[in-house]
CSV table of C-alpha atoms in Angstrom, one decimal:
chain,number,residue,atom,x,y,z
A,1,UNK,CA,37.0,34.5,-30.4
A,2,UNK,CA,39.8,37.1,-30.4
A,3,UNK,CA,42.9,34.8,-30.9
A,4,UNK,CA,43.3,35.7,-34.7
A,5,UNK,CA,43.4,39.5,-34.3
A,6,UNK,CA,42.3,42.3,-31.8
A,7,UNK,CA,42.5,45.2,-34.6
A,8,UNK,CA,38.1,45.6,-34.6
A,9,UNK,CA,38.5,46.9,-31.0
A,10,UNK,CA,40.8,49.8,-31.3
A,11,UNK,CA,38.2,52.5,-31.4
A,12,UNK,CA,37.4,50.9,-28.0
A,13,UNK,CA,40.7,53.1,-26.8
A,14,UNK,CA,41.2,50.6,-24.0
A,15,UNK,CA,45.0,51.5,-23.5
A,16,UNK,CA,43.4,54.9,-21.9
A,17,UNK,CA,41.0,53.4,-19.7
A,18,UNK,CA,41.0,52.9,-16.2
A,19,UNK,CA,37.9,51.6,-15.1
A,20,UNK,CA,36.0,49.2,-17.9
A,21,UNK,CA,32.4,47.1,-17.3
A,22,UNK,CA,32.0,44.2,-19.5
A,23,UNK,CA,28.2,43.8,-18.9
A,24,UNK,CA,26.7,40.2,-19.7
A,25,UNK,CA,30.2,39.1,-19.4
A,26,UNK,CA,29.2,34.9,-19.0
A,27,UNK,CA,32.2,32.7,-18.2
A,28,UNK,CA,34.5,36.0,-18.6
A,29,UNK,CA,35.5,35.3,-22.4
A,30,UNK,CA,35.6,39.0,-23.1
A,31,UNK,CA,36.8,40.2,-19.9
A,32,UNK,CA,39.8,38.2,-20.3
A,33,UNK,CA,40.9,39.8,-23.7
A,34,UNK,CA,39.8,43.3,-22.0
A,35,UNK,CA,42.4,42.9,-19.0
A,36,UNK,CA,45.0,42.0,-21.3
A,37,UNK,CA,44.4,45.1,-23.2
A,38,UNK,CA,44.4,47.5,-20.6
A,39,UNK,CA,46.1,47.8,-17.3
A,40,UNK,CA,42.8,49.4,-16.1
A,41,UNK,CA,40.7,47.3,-14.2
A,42,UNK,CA,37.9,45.2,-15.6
A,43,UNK,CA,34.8,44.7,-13.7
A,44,UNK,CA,32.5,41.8,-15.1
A,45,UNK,CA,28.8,41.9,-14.9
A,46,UNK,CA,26.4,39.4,-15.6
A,47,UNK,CA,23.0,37.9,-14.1
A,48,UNK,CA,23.8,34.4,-13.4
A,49,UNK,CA,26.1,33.8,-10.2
A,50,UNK,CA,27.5,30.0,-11.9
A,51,UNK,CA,28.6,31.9,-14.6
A,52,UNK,CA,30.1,34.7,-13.3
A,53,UNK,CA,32.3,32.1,-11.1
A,54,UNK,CA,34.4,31.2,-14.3
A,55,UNK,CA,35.1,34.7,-14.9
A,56,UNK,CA,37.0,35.7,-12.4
A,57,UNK,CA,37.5,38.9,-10.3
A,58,UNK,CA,36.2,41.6,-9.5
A,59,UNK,CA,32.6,40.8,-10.4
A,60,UNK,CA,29.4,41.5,-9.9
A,61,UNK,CA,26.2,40.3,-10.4
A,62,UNK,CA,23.5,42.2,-11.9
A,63,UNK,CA,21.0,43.4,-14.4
A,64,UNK,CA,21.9,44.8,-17.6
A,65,UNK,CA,19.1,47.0,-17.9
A,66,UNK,CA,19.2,47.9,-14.3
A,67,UNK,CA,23.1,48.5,-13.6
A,68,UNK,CA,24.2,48.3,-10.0
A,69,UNK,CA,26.6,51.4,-10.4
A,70,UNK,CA,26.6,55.2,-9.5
A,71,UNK,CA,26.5,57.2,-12.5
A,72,UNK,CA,30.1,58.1,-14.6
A,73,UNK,CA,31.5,55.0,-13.1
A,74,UNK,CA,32.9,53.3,-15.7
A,75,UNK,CA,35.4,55.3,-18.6
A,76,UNK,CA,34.2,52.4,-21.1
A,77,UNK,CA,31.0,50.1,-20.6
A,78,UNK,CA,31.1,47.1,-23.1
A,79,UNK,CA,29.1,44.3,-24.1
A,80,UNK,CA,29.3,41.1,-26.5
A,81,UNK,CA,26.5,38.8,-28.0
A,82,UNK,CA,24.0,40.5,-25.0
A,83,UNK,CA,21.8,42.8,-26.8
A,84,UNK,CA,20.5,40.2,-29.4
A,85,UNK,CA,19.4,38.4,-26.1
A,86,UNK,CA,17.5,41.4,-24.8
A,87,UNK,CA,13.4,42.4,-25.6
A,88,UNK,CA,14.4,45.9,-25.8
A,89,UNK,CA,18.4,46.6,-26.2
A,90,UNK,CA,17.3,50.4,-26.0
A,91,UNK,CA,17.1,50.3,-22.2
A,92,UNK,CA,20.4,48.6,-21.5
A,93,UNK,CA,22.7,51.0,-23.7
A,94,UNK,CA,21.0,54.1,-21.8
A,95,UNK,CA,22.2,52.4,-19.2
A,96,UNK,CA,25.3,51.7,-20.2
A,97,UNK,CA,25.6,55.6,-21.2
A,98,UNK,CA,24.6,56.6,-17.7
A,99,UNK,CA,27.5,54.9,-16.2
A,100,UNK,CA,30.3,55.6,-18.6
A,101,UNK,CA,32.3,59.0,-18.7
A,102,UNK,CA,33.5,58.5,-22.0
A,103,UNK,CA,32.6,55.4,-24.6
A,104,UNK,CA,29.8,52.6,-25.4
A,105,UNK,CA,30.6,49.5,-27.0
A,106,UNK,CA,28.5,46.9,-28.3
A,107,UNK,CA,30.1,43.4,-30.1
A,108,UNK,CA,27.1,41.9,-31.9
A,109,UNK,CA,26.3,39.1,-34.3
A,110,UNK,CA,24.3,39.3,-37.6
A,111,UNK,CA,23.2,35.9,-37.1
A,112,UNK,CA,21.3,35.5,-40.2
A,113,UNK,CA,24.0,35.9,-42.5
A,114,UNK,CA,26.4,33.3,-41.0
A,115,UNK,CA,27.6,30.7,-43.5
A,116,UNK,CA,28.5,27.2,-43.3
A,117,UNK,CA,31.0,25.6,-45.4
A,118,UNK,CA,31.3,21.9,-45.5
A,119,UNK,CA,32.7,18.6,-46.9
A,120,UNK,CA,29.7,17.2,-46.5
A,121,UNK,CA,27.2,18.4,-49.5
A,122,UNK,CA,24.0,18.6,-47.2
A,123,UNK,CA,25.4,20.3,-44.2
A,124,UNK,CA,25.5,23.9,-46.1
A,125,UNK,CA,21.8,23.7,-47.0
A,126,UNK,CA,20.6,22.2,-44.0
A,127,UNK,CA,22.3,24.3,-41.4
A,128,UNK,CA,20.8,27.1,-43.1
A,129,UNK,CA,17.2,26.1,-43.3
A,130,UNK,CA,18.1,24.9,-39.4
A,131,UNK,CA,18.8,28.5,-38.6
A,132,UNK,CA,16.6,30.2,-40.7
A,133,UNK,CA,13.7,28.2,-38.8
A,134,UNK,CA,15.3,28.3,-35.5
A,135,UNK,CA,15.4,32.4,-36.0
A,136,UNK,CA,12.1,32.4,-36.9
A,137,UNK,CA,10.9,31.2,-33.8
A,138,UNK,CA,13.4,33.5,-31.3
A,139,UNK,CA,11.4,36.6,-30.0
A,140,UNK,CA,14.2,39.4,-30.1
A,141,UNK,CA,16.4,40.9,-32.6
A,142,UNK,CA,19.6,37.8,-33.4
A,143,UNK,CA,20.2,40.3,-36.4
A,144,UNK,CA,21.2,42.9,-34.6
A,145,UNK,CA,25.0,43.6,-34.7
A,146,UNK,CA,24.8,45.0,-38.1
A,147,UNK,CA,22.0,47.4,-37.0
A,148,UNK,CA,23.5,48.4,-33.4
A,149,UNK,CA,24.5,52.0,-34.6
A,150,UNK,CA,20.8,52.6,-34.9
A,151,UNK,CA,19.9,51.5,-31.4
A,152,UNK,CA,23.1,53.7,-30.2
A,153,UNK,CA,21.8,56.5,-31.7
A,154,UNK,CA,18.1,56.2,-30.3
A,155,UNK,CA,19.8,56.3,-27.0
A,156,UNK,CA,21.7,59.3,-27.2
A,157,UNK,CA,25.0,58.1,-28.0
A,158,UNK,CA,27.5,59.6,-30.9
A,159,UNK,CA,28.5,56.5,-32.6
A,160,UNK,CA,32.2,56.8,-33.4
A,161,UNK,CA,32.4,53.8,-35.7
A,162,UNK,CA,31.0,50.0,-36.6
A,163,UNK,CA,33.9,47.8,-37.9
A,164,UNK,CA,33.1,44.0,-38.6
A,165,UNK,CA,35.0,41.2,-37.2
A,166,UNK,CA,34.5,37.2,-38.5
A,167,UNK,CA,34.6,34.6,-36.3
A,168,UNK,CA,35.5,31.6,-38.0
A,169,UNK,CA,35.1,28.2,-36.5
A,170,UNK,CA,36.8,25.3,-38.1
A,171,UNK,CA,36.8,21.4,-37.6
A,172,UNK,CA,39.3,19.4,-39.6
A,173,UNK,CA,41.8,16.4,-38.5
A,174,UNK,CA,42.7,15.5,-36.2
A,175,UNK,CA,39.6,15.8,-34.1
A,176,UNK,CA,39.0,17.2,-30.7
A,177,UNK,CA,36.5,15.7,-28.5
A,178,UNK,CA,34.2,18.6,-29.3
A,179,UNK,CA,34.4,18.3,-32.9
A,180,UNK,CA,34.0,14.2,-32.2
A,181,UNK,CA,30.8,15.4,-29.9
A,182,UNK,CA,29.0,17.7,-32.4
A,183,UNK,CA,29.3,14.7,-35.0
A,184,UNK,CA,27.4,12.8,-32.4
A,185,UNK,CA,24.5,15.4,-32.0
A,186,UNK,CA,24.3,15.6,-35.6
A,187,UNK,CA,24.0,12.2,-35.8
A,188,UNK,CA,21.0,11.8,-32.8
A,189,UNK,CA,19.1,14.7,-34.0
A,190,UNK,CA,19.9,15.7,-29.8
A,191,UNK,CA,20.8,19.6,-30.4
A,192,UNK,CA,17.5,20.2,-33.1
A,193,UNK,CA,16.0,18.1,-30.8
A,194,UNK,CA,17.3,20.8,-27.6
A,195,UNK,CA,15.9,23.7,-30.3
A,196,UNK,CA,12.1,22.0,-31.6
A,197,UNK,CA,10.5,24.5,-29.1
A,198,UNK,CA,11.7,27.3,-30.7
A,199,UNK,CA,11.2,26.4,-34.1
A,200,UNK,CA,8.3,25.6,-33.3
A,201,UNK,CA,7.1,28.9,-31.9
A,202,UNK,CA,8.0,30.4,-35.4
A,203,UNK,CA,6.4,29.2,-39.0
A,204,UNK,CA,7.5,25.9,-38.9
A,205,UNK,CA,4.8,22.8,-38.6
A,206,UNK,CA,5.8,19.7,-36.7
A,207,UNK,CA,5.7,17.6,-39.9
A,208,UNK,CA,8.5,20.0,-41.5
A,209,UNK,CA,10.6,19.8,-38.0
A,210,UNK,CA,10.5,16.4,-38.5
A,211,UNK,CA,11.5,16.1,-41.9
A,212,UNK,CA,14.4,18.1,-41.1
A,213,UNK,CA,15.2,15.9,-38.1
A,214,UNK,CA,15.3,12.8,-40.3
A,215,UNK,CA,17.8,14.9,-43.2
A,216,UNK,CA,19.8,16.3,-40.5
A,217,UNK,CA,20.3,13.1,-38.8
A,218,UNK,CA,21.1,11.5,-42.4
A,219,UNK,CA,24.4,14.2,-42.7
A,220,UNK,CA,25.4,13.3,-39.3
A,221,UNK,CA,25.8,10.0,-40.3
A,222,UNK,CA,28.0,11.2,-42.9
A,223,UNK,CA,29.9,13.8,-41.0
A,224,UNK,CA,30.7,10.4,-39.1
A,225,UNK,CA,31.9,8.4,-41.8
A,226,UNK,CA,34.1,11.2,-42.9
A,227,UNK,CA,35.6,11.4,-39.9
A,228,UNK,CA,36.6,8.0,-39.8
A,229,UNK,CA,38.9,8.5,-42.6
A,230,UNK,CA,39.8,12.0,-41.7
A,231,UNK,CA,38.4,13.5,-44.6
A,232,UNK,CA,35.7,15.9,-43.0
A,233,UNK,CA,36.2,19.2,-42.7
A,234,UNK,CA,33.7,22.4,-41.6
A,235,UNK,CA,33.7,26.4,-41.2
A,236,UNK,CA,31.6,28.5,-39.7
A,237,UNK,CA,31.8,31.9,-40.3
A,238,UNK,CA,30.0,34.5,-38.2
A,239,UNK,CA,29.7,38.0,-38.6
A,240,UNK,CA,30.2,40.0,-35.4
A,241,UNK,CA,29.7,44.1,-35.4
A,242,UNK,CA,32.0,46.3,-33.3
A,243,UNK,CA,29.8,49.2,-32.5
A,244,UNK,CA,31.8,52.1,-30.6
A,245,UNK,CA,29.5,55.4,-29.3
A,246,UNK,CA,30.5,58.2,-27.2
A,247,UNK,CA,28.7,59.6,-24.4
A,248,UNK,CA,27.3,63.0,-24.7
């Protein structure tokens, strides 16, 4: 995510800190841009033990909303693409404050304003009424990132600043095997097939997540043939929010 450009998380000061907790840190995909910014040392936290595994030392595993740390333990506690996850993102930056001396930082999506840009004319419009359905059906807050100085500020923090950073994801010749293995789901309807639950549990009725099935499965057969003559291409652009707070 960070290989274009690092300038969003300069208010993050990381060349002064010595001690950083990248909470909900996954496979480490953060934690490795953190180390390389700072000479500090990076601790990775995150609930899942396969996960954490990928992400290499030190970590350790634990609750975001419960943090396994002595108070002022941390000069910088930072998170990316965790609060949108959480029922109540309120309880896990107090507890992010309670363990850092100096700064809070939150990297969050606005995930209903990414956009989809295509060679294929359906895949615009489809991926957004796919997403707009999907969203509909999740249970917490997947717009957050534009809105995380609020949440800061209900905890107590000082925010500093919120600077946005856009993740683009493109696919164009030649192909990787991912890009060859999205085309494929497209194409089987298998990842709205992985999401039906959830679009489910918003407005949608079967009959309309069926009908989008069908058309979505129609422009994966297209995505297909354009690939075959290496005329496809795709980006995805998603809006990510650098929140930065101090600690009272």
């Amino acid at each position: 995510m960070w290989a274009d450009s690092r300038a969003a998380l300069s208010d993050l000061r990381l060349g002064e800190c010595e001690r950083v907790l990248d909470v909900g840190c996954g496979t480490g995909e953060l934690t490795r841009v953190l180390r390389e910014e700072t000479d500090g040392t990076v601790v990775g936290l995150d609930a899942d033990t396969d996960l954490l595994s990928a992400a290499g030392g030190p970590t350790v595993c634990g609750d975001a909303t419960r943090l396994p740390f002595a108070d002022d333990s941390f000069d910088l506690v930072v998170c990316q693409a965790l609060l949108i996850n959480l029922p109540d993102p309120e309880i896990a930056v107090r507890e992010f404050a309670r363990v850092a001396t100096d700064r809070v930082a939150a990297i969050e999506p606005n995930n209903a304003a990414v956009t989809v840009e295509s060679t294929v004319g359906d895949e615009p419009v489809l991926a957004r009424r796919a997403r707009r359905l999907f969203l509909d059906g999740v249970r917490t807050d997947v717009t957050l990132g534009s809105d995380a100085a609020d949440v800061f500020r209900d905890a107590g923090l000082s925010v500093v600043s919120t600077t946005q950073y856009n993740q683009e994801q493109r696919i164009e010749p030649p192909y990787d095997d991912a890009a060859m293995q999205a085309a494929q789901r497209k194409a089987t309807g298998t990842g709205l097939a992985h999401d039906r639950e959830t679009i489910l549990n918003g407005e949608a009725t079967p009959a309309e997540y069926d009908a989008l099935r069908e058309r979505w499965r129609s422009m994966g057969r297209d995505v297909i043939e354009q690939m075959q003559d290496e005329s496809y291409e795709r980006r995805e652009t998603v809006p990510f929010f650098v929140t930065v707070g101090v600690v009272p």
